[in-house]
Amino acid sequence: MIKTFIDRLLGKSPAKAGKAGVAKVPLGKRVEVPAAEHRINPELLDERAVRVVRTLKDAGFEAYIVGGAVRDLLVNRRPKDFDVATNATPEEVKALFRRAFIIGRRFRIVHVIFGRGREHEVVEVSTFRAYLDNSAAEQVGGNEKTSKAELANKSHAVDAAGRVLRDNVWGPQIEDAARRDFTINAMYYDPVSEIVVDYHGGLKDIERQVLRMIGDPVTRYREDPVRIVRVVRFAAKLGFQIEAKTRAPIAEMAALLDNIPVSRLFDETIKLLQTGHAVASVQELRKQGLGSRFPMLDVLIGPGADQPQHAERRKFVELALADTDRRVAENRPVAPSFLLACLLWHEVLAGWQRRRDAGDPPFPALMEAVDAVFDARVGDISGRGKLGTDMREIWGMQPRFERRTGNAPFSLVEQPRFRAGYDFLRLRADAGEVDPALAEWWEDFALGTPEEREALLAAAREQQGKTRRVPAAGGAAAKPPRSRKPKAEAGEAAVAAAGDNGGDDAEGADASAELDGDEGLGSAPSDGAPARKRRRRRRKPAGAASAGAEGSESGPAAAPGGEAP
């Protein structure tokens, strides 16, 4: 009665009020599944997540482990993250824990933090939310960034396409389950009573290995188009089939992904590729006709991906994805910066080459190419900070691997990101971009004893000497050809003298060698002196001349990778 009175005050007819309410939402029916039926292994639980649930329950609130963690527990996998859902508000949750912080704009949640530093763990706690029909929400003209003023103090708002921008309306657990995307993600587990609460037949769908959307798929995709990415990720990760009704609107709704902020779509793409099923995820994207919506994966599933001219780049990315899957399967860490560096490597090289051909200095050209790729593919936020720095370091190390004389190899293996840079080089060698012998040399050098390292350096010097002594037509040794570009002349001569193997990768290593040489011009003359200095250093590895040459190497090498001094 009270609700009817309020609807009349707001000018809503009874029919319209029924449409805007929750009566038509498939709320489901609460089913409690005992431990004897769901057979969740308690050893897979996280003790800190269990502690959060106990603390909330002891304070008189309802609390459950929820979502993907329950799904993974039911298929006998150890969840990567544990989320908790409760009927306590964010403020009430925060008051119960010493280190808890309220975050988020669209959804206000609480992060409960355990431990410190790199070993810390975050348990995410959310409040049960009501399921509200978007026809009753306030509509704004832009998105999260362009309509901040309009969104201020709004608890339920959507954009012109129906995408939810604000949804901070608390409600009962039955409605919280209904607003979740897939049936397999809408279950709740109480680790105290060991009961699984299931409203939408999620347990049966897990047994049938089916992905099924709760409610009308078109409406749910419109509410949040990222669900299109999520259904692909879960299908690849779990090996489940997408139910026909859930699959049917995907191609039609895919255009809504254009309304998603670049940074959020970037984050979802990284999740797609770091589940340990990157190869299967890419195949699922192709199967669902979503290739054109993921620019970073153009070389694999975009228009013209199968053309012969992209074969080398395609092979490199495929190897990177397979390597990522292998590392996840071995429980080894996977850095998003490394995977991104692989995906964007050739795009950076192409932009770098264009700028250098236009006459830009090599180092600024590289930085501009990197920034352009970040803006286009990563977004304004996610590509900055440590992620961007790590990628620059990985890329910047590649030309330094061509230098195998003097103290340069010793300083390179001491770099904090050396292993990531070497793994990147190894992938390039496996893809045929560089000579595999170069990657093998660096692996032997990194793992070798001092005596083995000296022997490797001597072998490299001998090989480089043979490379320089190329017989001319008259029998005399021919001089190395000079570059046509004045700015790169000294740098190319220096790298050639140091034994540049860039001929194996005309696009990458030659260009990188030119960059390093040009940066060396900052402390050396441009008349070829750097090349002569490097030759003297090889004959006399100690002394002032050697120290000066080493300084000219270490300075430019650090700049492209963005390494801290």
XYZ file of C-alpha atoms in Angstrom:
565
model
C 0.000 0.000 0.000
C 2.773 2.404 0.924
C 4.594 1.622 -2.333
C 1.414 2.294 -4.317
C 0.966 5.622 -2.543
C 4.567 6.644 -3.322
C 4.133 5.616 -6.964
C 1.061 7.827 -7.223
C 2.956 10.754 -5.705
C 5.607 10.249 -8.375
C 2.980 10.203 -11.098
C 3.361 6.514 -11.971
C 0.349 4.501 -13.047
C -0.101 1.064 -11.450
C 0.837 -0.633 -14.727
C 3.982 1.439 -15.096
C 4.904 0.873 -11.489
C 4.657 -2.851 -12.005
C 6.937 -2.624 -15.024
C 9.520 -0.607 -13.146
C 9.436 -2.771 -10.049
C 10.934 -6.146 -9.424
C 7.841 -8.311 -9.970
C 8.939 -9.517 -13.410
C 12.546 -10.162 -12.412
C 13.323 -13.914 -12.288
C 14.030 -13.981 -8.569
C 14.250 -17.740 -8.456
C 13.687 -19.926 -5.430
C 16.033 -20.393 -2.491
C 17.497 -23.896 -2.374
C 19.923 -24.906 0.369
C 22.376 -27.600 -0.706
C 24.083 -29.515 2.139
C 27.751 -30.515 2.184
C 26.897 -34.127 1.346
C 25.561 -32.970 -2.030
C 27.877 -30.121 -3.069
C 31.054 -31.855 -1.720
C 33.142 -28.658 -1.450
C 36.609 -29.444 -0.127
C 37.196 -27.246 2.988
C 40.961 -27.398 2.358
C 40.462 -25.188 -0.704
C 39.056 -22.356 1.427
C 41.023 -19.254 2.344
C 41.221 -18.865 6.118
C 41.091 -15.063 5.891
C 37.890 -15.104 3.856
C 36.412 -17.514 6.412
C 37.506 -15.127 9.183
C 35.661 -12.250 7.487
C 32.490 -14.341 7.253
C 32.725 -15.375 10.920
C 33.293 -11.788 12.064
C 30.214 -10.565 10.192
C 28.053 -13.441 11.421
C 29.216 -12.945 15.010
C 28.121 -9.291 14.689
C 24.605 -10.433 13.749
C 24.808 -10.082 9.962
C 24.351 -12.580 7.151
C 27.589 -13.366 5.318
C 28.596 -15.775 2.549
C 31.451 -16.490 0.187
C 29.972 -15.610 -3.174
C 30.371 -15.615 -6.943
C 33.311 -17.070 -8.809
C 34.910 -18.461 -5.659
C 31.875 -20.710 -5.062
C 31.882 -21.720 -8.716
C 35.559 -22.734 -8.572
C 35.093 -24.581 -5.283
C 32.265 -26.598 -6.817
C 34.520 -27.739 -9.686
C 37.268 -28.569 -7.163
C 39.563 -25.664 -8.039
C 41.302 -23.374 -5.584
C 39.874 -19.884 -6.225
C 42.302 -17.106 -6.979
C 40.162 -14.545 -5.115
C 37.523 -14.830 -2.419
C 34.631 -12.359 -2.311
C 32.131 -12.046 0.503
C 28.521 -10.799 0.321
C 26.555 -9.592 3.335
C 23.470 -7.641 4.385
C 25.704 -5.200 6.310
C 26.221 -1.791 4.701
C 29.740 -0.681 3.712
C 29.930 1.541 6.780
C 28.911 -1.330 9.060
C 31.474 -3.629 7.477
C 34.249 -1.052 7.796
C 33.538 -0.619 11.500
C 34.206 -4.314 12.193
C 37.742 -4.491 10.783
C 40.900 -2.611 11.691
C 42.168 -2.330 8.095
C 39.155 -1.847 5.849
C 38.497 0.755 3.162
C 35.364 1.722 1.240
C 36.064 2.071 -2.496
C 34.170 2.405 -5.759
C 31.703 4.776 -7.371
C 29.383 2.586 -9.410
C 29.394 -0.091 -6.697
C 30.544 0.857 -3.206
C 32.386 -2.091 -1.684
C 34.809 -2.678 1.184
C 38.354 -4.010 0.906
C 39.411 -5.843 4.064
C 43.202 -6.102 4.049
C 45.336 -8.755 5.739
C 49.124 -8.649 5.863
C 51.448 -6.000 4.485
C 53.654 -5.350 1.494
C 53.786 -7.876 -1.333
C 52.305 -10.596 0.866
C 49.098 -8.727 1.662
C 45.699 -10.173 0.768
C 42.459 -8.359 0.032
C 39.027 -9.825 0.758
C 36.341 -7.888 -1.103
C 33.071 -7.446 0.803
C 29.919 -6.224 -0.958
C 26.438 -5.497 0.351
C 23.419 -7.361 -1.052
C 21.919 -5.184 -3.804
C 18.405 -4.807 -5.094
C 17.616 -5.688 -8.688
C 16.150 -2.569 -10.308
C 14.663 -2.326 -13.755
C 16.640 0.178 -15.801
C 13.440 1.826 -17.031
C 13.105 3.242 -13.512
C 16.677 4.557 -13.417
C 17.752 8.130 -14.040
C 19.387 8.538 -17.450
C 22.476 10.683 -18.079
C 23.771 11.882 -21.402
C 27.406 10.761 -21.229
C 29.447 8.109 -19.454
C 31.359 7.767 -16.173
C 33.942 10.388 -17.130
C 31.870 12.938 -19.038
C 28.874 12.958 -16.672
C 30.492 13.073 -13.235
C 28.445 16.092 -12.169
C 25.165 14.484 -13.231
C 26.037 11.238 -11.462
C 26.806 12.941 -8.166
C 24.512 11.713 -5.370
C 22.628 9.352 -7.718
C 22.097 5.791 -6.503
C 20.682 4.350 -9.746
C 21.598 5.749 -13.158
C 22.131 4.485 -16.714
C 23.506 5.959 -19.924
C 21.585 6.414 -23.172
C 22.260 2.791 -24.203
C 20.946 1.395 -20.922
C 24.362 0.617 -19.425
C 24.314 0.830 -15.633
C 26.510 3.642 -14.297
C 25.315 3.674 -10.688
C 23.650 0.846 -8.776
C 23.974 1.493 -5.054
C 20.571 0.362 -3.827
C 20.667 -2.259 -1.098
C 18.253 -5.164 -1.122
C 17.657 -8.773 0.017
C 19.823 -11.730 -0.971
C 17.235 -13.093 -3.404
C 17.445 -9.895 -5.472
C 21.231 -9.801 -5.156
C 21.309 -13.246 -6.755
C 18.980 -12.131 -9.555
C 21.183 -9.172 -10.536
C 24.239 -11.390 -11.043
C 25.064 -12.370 -14.587
C 25.259 -16.172 -14.886
C 23.616 -18.910 -12.878
C 26.977 -20.465 -11.992
C 28.061 -17.151 -10.421
C 24.899 -16.628 -8.369
C 25.496 -19.083 -5.534
C 26.407 -18.373 -1.905
C 28.466 -20.569 0.403
C 28.409 -20.362 4.194
C 31.712 -21.903 5.390
C 30.381 -22.078 8.953
C 27.267 -24.160 8.247
C 28.744 -25.559 4.984
C 25.502 -24.772 3.123
C 25.375 -23.620 -0.529
C 22.445 -21.322 -1.314
C 21.317 -21.590 -4.948
C 18.445 -19.526 -6.418
C 18.791 -20.185 -10.172
C 19.891 -23.774 -10.683
C 23.575 -22.912 -10.855
C 24.647 -26.218 -9.350
C 22.800 -28.162 -12.047
C 24.317 -25.966 -14.755
C 27.784 -26.732 -13.374
C 27.005 -30.442 -13.548
C 25.790 -29.981 -17.144
C 28.780 -27.679 -17.922
C 26.524 -24.964 -19.332
C 26.826 -21.167 -19.162
C 23.352 -19.650 -18.800
C 22.408 -16.012 -18.317
C 19.940 -15.096 -15.562
C 16.942 -13.338 -17.114
C 16.732 -11.942 -20.635
C 20.221 -12.044 -22.253
C 19.628 -8.953 -24.413
C 18.666 -6.891 -21.357
C 21.576 -8.205 -19.329
C 24.143 -7.500 -22.065
C 22.705 -4.004 -22.435
C 23.038 -3.404 -18.686
C 26.743 -4.238 -18.853
C 28.291 -5.105 -22.246
C 31.398 -6.438 -20.509
C 29.300 -9.540 -19.836
C 30.021 -10.426 -23.471
C 33.707 -10.672 -22.577
C 32.959 -12.537 -19.372
C 30.895 -15.235 -21.079
C 33.789 -15.864 -23.474
C 36.272 -15.998 -20.592
C 34.224 -18.448 -18.547
C 33.564 -20.675 -21.563
C 37.300 -20.872 -22.255
C 38.375 -21.205 -18.624
C 35.839 -23.841 -17.593
C 35.363 -25.584 -20.925
C 31.593 -25.000 -20.659
C 29.177 -24.596 -23.548
C 27.292 -21.313 -23.893
C 23.562 -21.912 -23.745
C 21.800 -21.127 -27.062
C 19.687 -18.233 -25.722
C 22.718 -16.736 -24.000
C 24.841 -17.053 -27.143
C 22.309 -15.817 -29.712
C 22.463 -12.024 -29.027
C 26.256 -11.793 -28.651
C 26.994 -10.729 -32.233
C 24.162 -8.171 -32.202
C 25.149 -6.737 -28.804
C 28.894 -6.625 -29.540
C 28.659 -3.030 -30.783
C 27.821 -1.962 -27.214
C 31.443 -2.675 -26.276
C 32.294 0.590 -28.025
C 30.604 2.424 -25.128
C 32.895 0.843 -22.541
C 35.818 3.032 -21.360
C 39.066 1.925 -22.991
C 40.744 1.315 -19.646
C 37.965 -1.020 -18.420
C 37.908 -3.002 -21.664
C 41.686 -3.245 -21.408
C 41.412 -4.691 -17.893
C 38.862 -7.250 -19.050
C 41.090 -8.236 -21.969
C 43.981 -8.862 -19.581
C 41.734 -11.081 -17.443
C 40.731 -12.921 -20.602
C 44.363 -13.727 -21.384
C 45.665 -14.478 -17.882
C 43.324 -17.228 -16.743
C 45.665 -19.925 -18.019
C 43.449 -20.440 -21.065
C 44.540 -17.592 -23.310
C 44.723 -19.731 -26.441
C 41.233 -21.145 -25.818
C 39.911 -17.633 -25.097
C 41.171 -16.326 -28.423
C 39.580 -19.278 -30.189
C 36.286 -18.565 -28.406
C 36.435 -14.891 -29.437
C 36.881 -15.975 -33.042
C 34.043 -18.486 -32.701
C 31.678 -15.789 -31.422
C 32.666 -13.339 -34.183
C 34.210 -10.802 -31.803
C 37.582 -10.365 -33.507
C 37.073 -6.750 -34.555
C 36.250 -5.685 -30.958
C 39.704 -6.451 -29.542
C 42.310 -4.346 -31.352
C 45.210 -5.776 -29.335
C 44.362 -9.188 -30.811
C 43.952 -8.020 -34.402
C 46.896 -10.097 -35.559
C 45.119 -13.269 -34.407
C 41.411 -12.670 -34.947
C 41.059 -9.285 -36.652
C 40.268 -8.647 -40.332
C 43.036 -10.034 -42.524
C 44.685 -11.899 -39.643
C 45.377 -14.927 -41.836
C 47.248 -12.979 -44.508
C 50.828 -14.185 -45.165
C 52.444 -10.814 -44.372
C 51.309 -11.161 -40.743
C 52.669 -14.689 -40.283
C 55.759 -13.698 -38.295
C 53.889 -11.403 -35.950
C 51.067 -13.931 -35.547
C 53.538 -16.659 -34.623
C 55.177 -14.417 -32.024
C 51.856 -13.582 -30.310
C 50.697 -17.206 -30.396
C 53.931 -18.281 -28.717
C 53.471 -15.560 -26.072
C 49.925 -16.740 -25.258
C 50.988 -20.382 -25.094
C 53.875 -19.413 -22.806
C 51.438 -17.549 -20.533
C 49.165 -20.596 -20.316
C 52.148 -22.782 -19.458
C 53.291 -20.486 -16.658
C 49.802 -20.376 -15.128
C 49.586 -24.176 -15.276
C 52.927 -24.373 -13.436
C 51.694 -21.909 -10.765
C 54.330 -19.425 -11.827
C 53.640 -15.676 -11.745
C 52.388 -13.975 -14.893
C 53.012 -10.257 -15.310
C 50.491 -8.329 -17.420
C 53.319 -6.018 -18.500
C 55.131 -8.904 -20.209
C 52.043 -10.137 -22.028
C 51.167 -6.619 -23.132
C 54.714 -6.013 -24.326
C 54.332 -9.090 -26.527
C 50.932 -8.067 -27.889
C 52.006 -4.509 -28.738
C 55.631 -5.115 -29.734
C 55.200 -4.995 -33.499
C 52.770 -2.105 -33.304
C 55.365 -0.083 -31.378
C 58.030 -1.024 -33.910
C 55.848 0.056 -36.813
C 55.104 3.432 -35.230
C 58.737 3.908 -34.324
C 59.853 3.160 -37.877
C 57.346 5.597 -39.362
C 58.552 8.417 -37.138
C 62.200 7.723 -37.866
C 61.510 7.614 -41.582
C 59.872 11.027 -41.205
C 63.123 12.369 -39.772
C 62.383 12.278 -36.034
C 65.318 11.523 -33.706
C 65.272 7.827 -32.734
C 64.736 8.101 -28.969
C 61.901 10.670 -29.089
C 60.419 8.668 -31.947
C 60.341 5.545 -29.790
C 58.753 7.362 -26.859
C 56.109 8.903 -29.105
C 55.353 5.509 -30.643
C 54.954 3.954 -27.204
C 52.686 6.764 -26.005
C 50.544 6.517 -29.139
C 50.069 2.781 -28.658
C 49.238 3.238 -24.970
C 46.618 5.878 -25.756
C 45.012 3.780 -28.493
C 45.124 0.333 -26.905
C 45.518 0.701 -23.145
C 43.755 3.909 -22.121
C 44.705 6.940 -20.109
C 45.157 5.225 -16.733
C 46.089 1.570 -17.028
C 49.053 2.101 -19.333
C 50.837 4.492 -17.014
C 52.812 3.954 -13.831
C 54.598 0.679 -13.189
C 52.845 -1.214 -15.982
C 54.070 1.185 -18.634
C 57.551 1.401 -17.083
C 57.956 -2.380 -17.094
C 56.935 -2.573 -20.745
C 59.417 0.134 -21.704
C 62.188 -1.726 -19.872
C 61.413 -4.989 -21.658
C 61.433 -3.285 -25.056
C 64.494 -1.199 -24.235
C 66.553 -4.283 -23.342
C 66.204 -5.852 -26.772
C 68.896 -3.750 -28.524
C 71.166 -4.171 -25.512
C 71.195 -7.940 -26.040
C 73.121 -7.287 -29.257
C 76.092 -5.987 -27.224
C 78.305 -8.817 -26.042
C 81.601 -7.069 -25.328
C 83.254 -5.328 -22.417
C 81.246 -4.865 -19.251
C 77.896 -4.445 -21.007
C 76.779 -8.099 -20.537
C 77.721 -8.012 -16.837
C 75.683 -4.868 -16.202
C 72.703 -6.153 -18.191
C 72.312 -9.433 -16.273
C 72.205 -7.424 -13.037
C 69.164 -5.434 -14.166
C 66.023 -6.194 -12.061
C 63.983 -6.853 -15.203
C 66.652 -8.931 -16.949
C 64.679 -12.169 -16.764
C 61.596 -10.601 -18.344
C 63.754 -9.032 -21.059
C 65.465 -12.344 -21.720
C 62.166 -14.267 -21.878
C 61.023 -11.713 -24.442
C 64.214 -12.284 -26.451
C 63.668 -16.031 -26.259
C 60.180 -15.645 -27.725
C 61.582 -13.500 -30.529
C 64.134 -16.215 -31.262
C 61.469 -18.944 -31.246
C 59.414 -16.846 -33.675
C 62.394 -16.414 -36.008
C 62.892 -12.677 -35.407
C 66.448 -13.060 -34.102
C 69.110 -15.741 -34.293
C 68.361 -18.451 -31.684
C 72.101 -18.569 -30.973
C 71.840 -15.086 -29.460
C 69.235 -16.225 -26.924
C 71.271 -19.344 -26.133
C 74.391 -17.219 -25.593
C 72.604 -15.025 -23.065
C 71.140 -17.977 -21.209
C 74.604 -19.540 -20.922
C 76.085 -16.215 -19.838
C 73.428 -15.567 -17.178
C 73.876 -19.033 -15.658
C 77.620 -19.419 -16.236
C 80.561 -19.290 -13.842
C 83.097 -16.427 -14.149
C 85.361 -18.669 -16.253
C 82.471 -19.724 -18.517
C 81.446 -16.098 -18.964
C 84.962 -15.083 -20.018
C 85.008 -17.931 -22.525
C 81.643 -16.826 -23.931
C 82.876 -13.239 -24.285
C 86.032 -14.444 -26.056
C 83.941 -16.530 -28.459
C 81.684 -13.550 -29.148
C 84.710 -11.322 -29.871
C 86.127 -13.904 -32.256
C 82.820 -14.268 -34.074
C 82.442 -10.512 -34.370
C 85.975 -10.207 -35.704
C 85.171 -12.666 -38.455
C 82.002 -10.738 -39.238
C 83.969 -7.503 -39.669
C 86.652 -9.038 -41.916
C 84.528 -9.526 -45.014
C 86.803 -9.975 -48.125
C 86.411 -7.310 -50.799
C 86.691 -7.850 -54.555
C 90.449 -7.157 -54.537
C 91.121 -9.456 -51.606
C 91.389 -6.690 -48.968
C 89.031 -6.444 -46.051
C 86.005 -4.372 -46.926
C 84.959 -1.487 -44.740
C 81.568 -1.669 -43.079
C 78.961 0.242 -45.110
C 78.012 3.625 -43.731
C 74.429 4.507 -43.025
C 72.636 6.936 -45.280
C 71.125 8.641 -42.227
C 73.560 11.114 -40.641
C 71.907 10.998 -37.202
C 72.221 7.236 -36.918
C 75.680 6.912 -38.518
C 77.754 6.858 -35.351
C 75.330 4.642 -33.478
C 75.170 2.045 -36.247
C 78.928 1.960 -36.492
C 79.197 1.465 -32.742
C 76.718 -1.401 -32.699
C 78.349 -2.974 -35.765
C 81.702 -2.819 -33.992
C 80.129 -4.401 -30.931
C 78.853 -7.310 -33.018
C 75.316 -6.312 -33.973
C 73.260 -9.329 -35.015
C 70.435 -7.116 -36.189
C 70.382 -8.722 -39.633
C 68.103 -11.361 -38.192
C 65.454 -8.766 -37.386
C 65.466 -5.906 -39.829
C 62.471 -4.302 -38.175
C 63.450 -4.628 -34.528
C 67.136 -5.062 -33.828
C 68.497 -2.743 -36.528
C 66.141 0.001 -35.456
C 66.972 -0.555 -31.811
C 70.696 -0.440 -32.512
C 70.211 2.854 -34.278
C 68.406 4.203 -31.209
C 71.195 3.237 -28.824
C 73.851 4.676 -31.064
C 72.030 7.976 -31.371
C 71.681 8.308 -27.632
C 75.407 7.684 -27.297
C 75.977 10.847 -29.319
C 75.096 12.826 -26.209
C 78.545 12.164 -24.745
C 80.647 11.362 -27.811
C 81.489 13.028 -31.134
C 79.411 12.180 -34.194
C 82.310 11.527 -36.577
C 82.603 7.806 -35.966
C 84.606 8.151 -32.717
C 82.292 5.872 -30.733
C 83.149 2.981 -33.033
C 86.924 3.510 -32.623
C 86.544 3.863 -28.844
C 84.728 0.543 -28.643
C 87.480 -1.158 -30.647
C 90.165 0.146 -28.281
C 88.136 -1.029 -25.311
C 87.989 -4.569 -26.676
C 91.780 -4.680 -26.979
C 92.243 -3.093 -23.532
C 89.242 -3.930 -21.353
C 90.650 -2.046 -18.353
C 91.583 1.611 -17.889
C 90.098 4.998 -18.557
C 89.195 4.279 -22.169
C 87.206 1.250 -21.092
C 85.405 3.197 -18.393
C 84.499 5.920 -20.840
C 83.170 3.456 -23.360
C 81.182 1.686 -20.681
C 79.639 4.955 -19.639
C 78.532 5.641 -23.179
C 76.862 2.231 -23.241
C 75.135 2.279 -19.888
C 73.616 5.713 -20.384
C 71.682 5.057 -23.581
C 70.747 1.541 -22.585
C 68.867 2.727 -19.535
C 66.903 5.393 -21.316
C 64.794 3.277 -23.687
C 63.805 0.863 -20.952
C 62.845 3.571 -18.480
C 65.093 2.018 -15.825
C 65.690 3.871 -12.599
C 69.280 4.980 -12.010
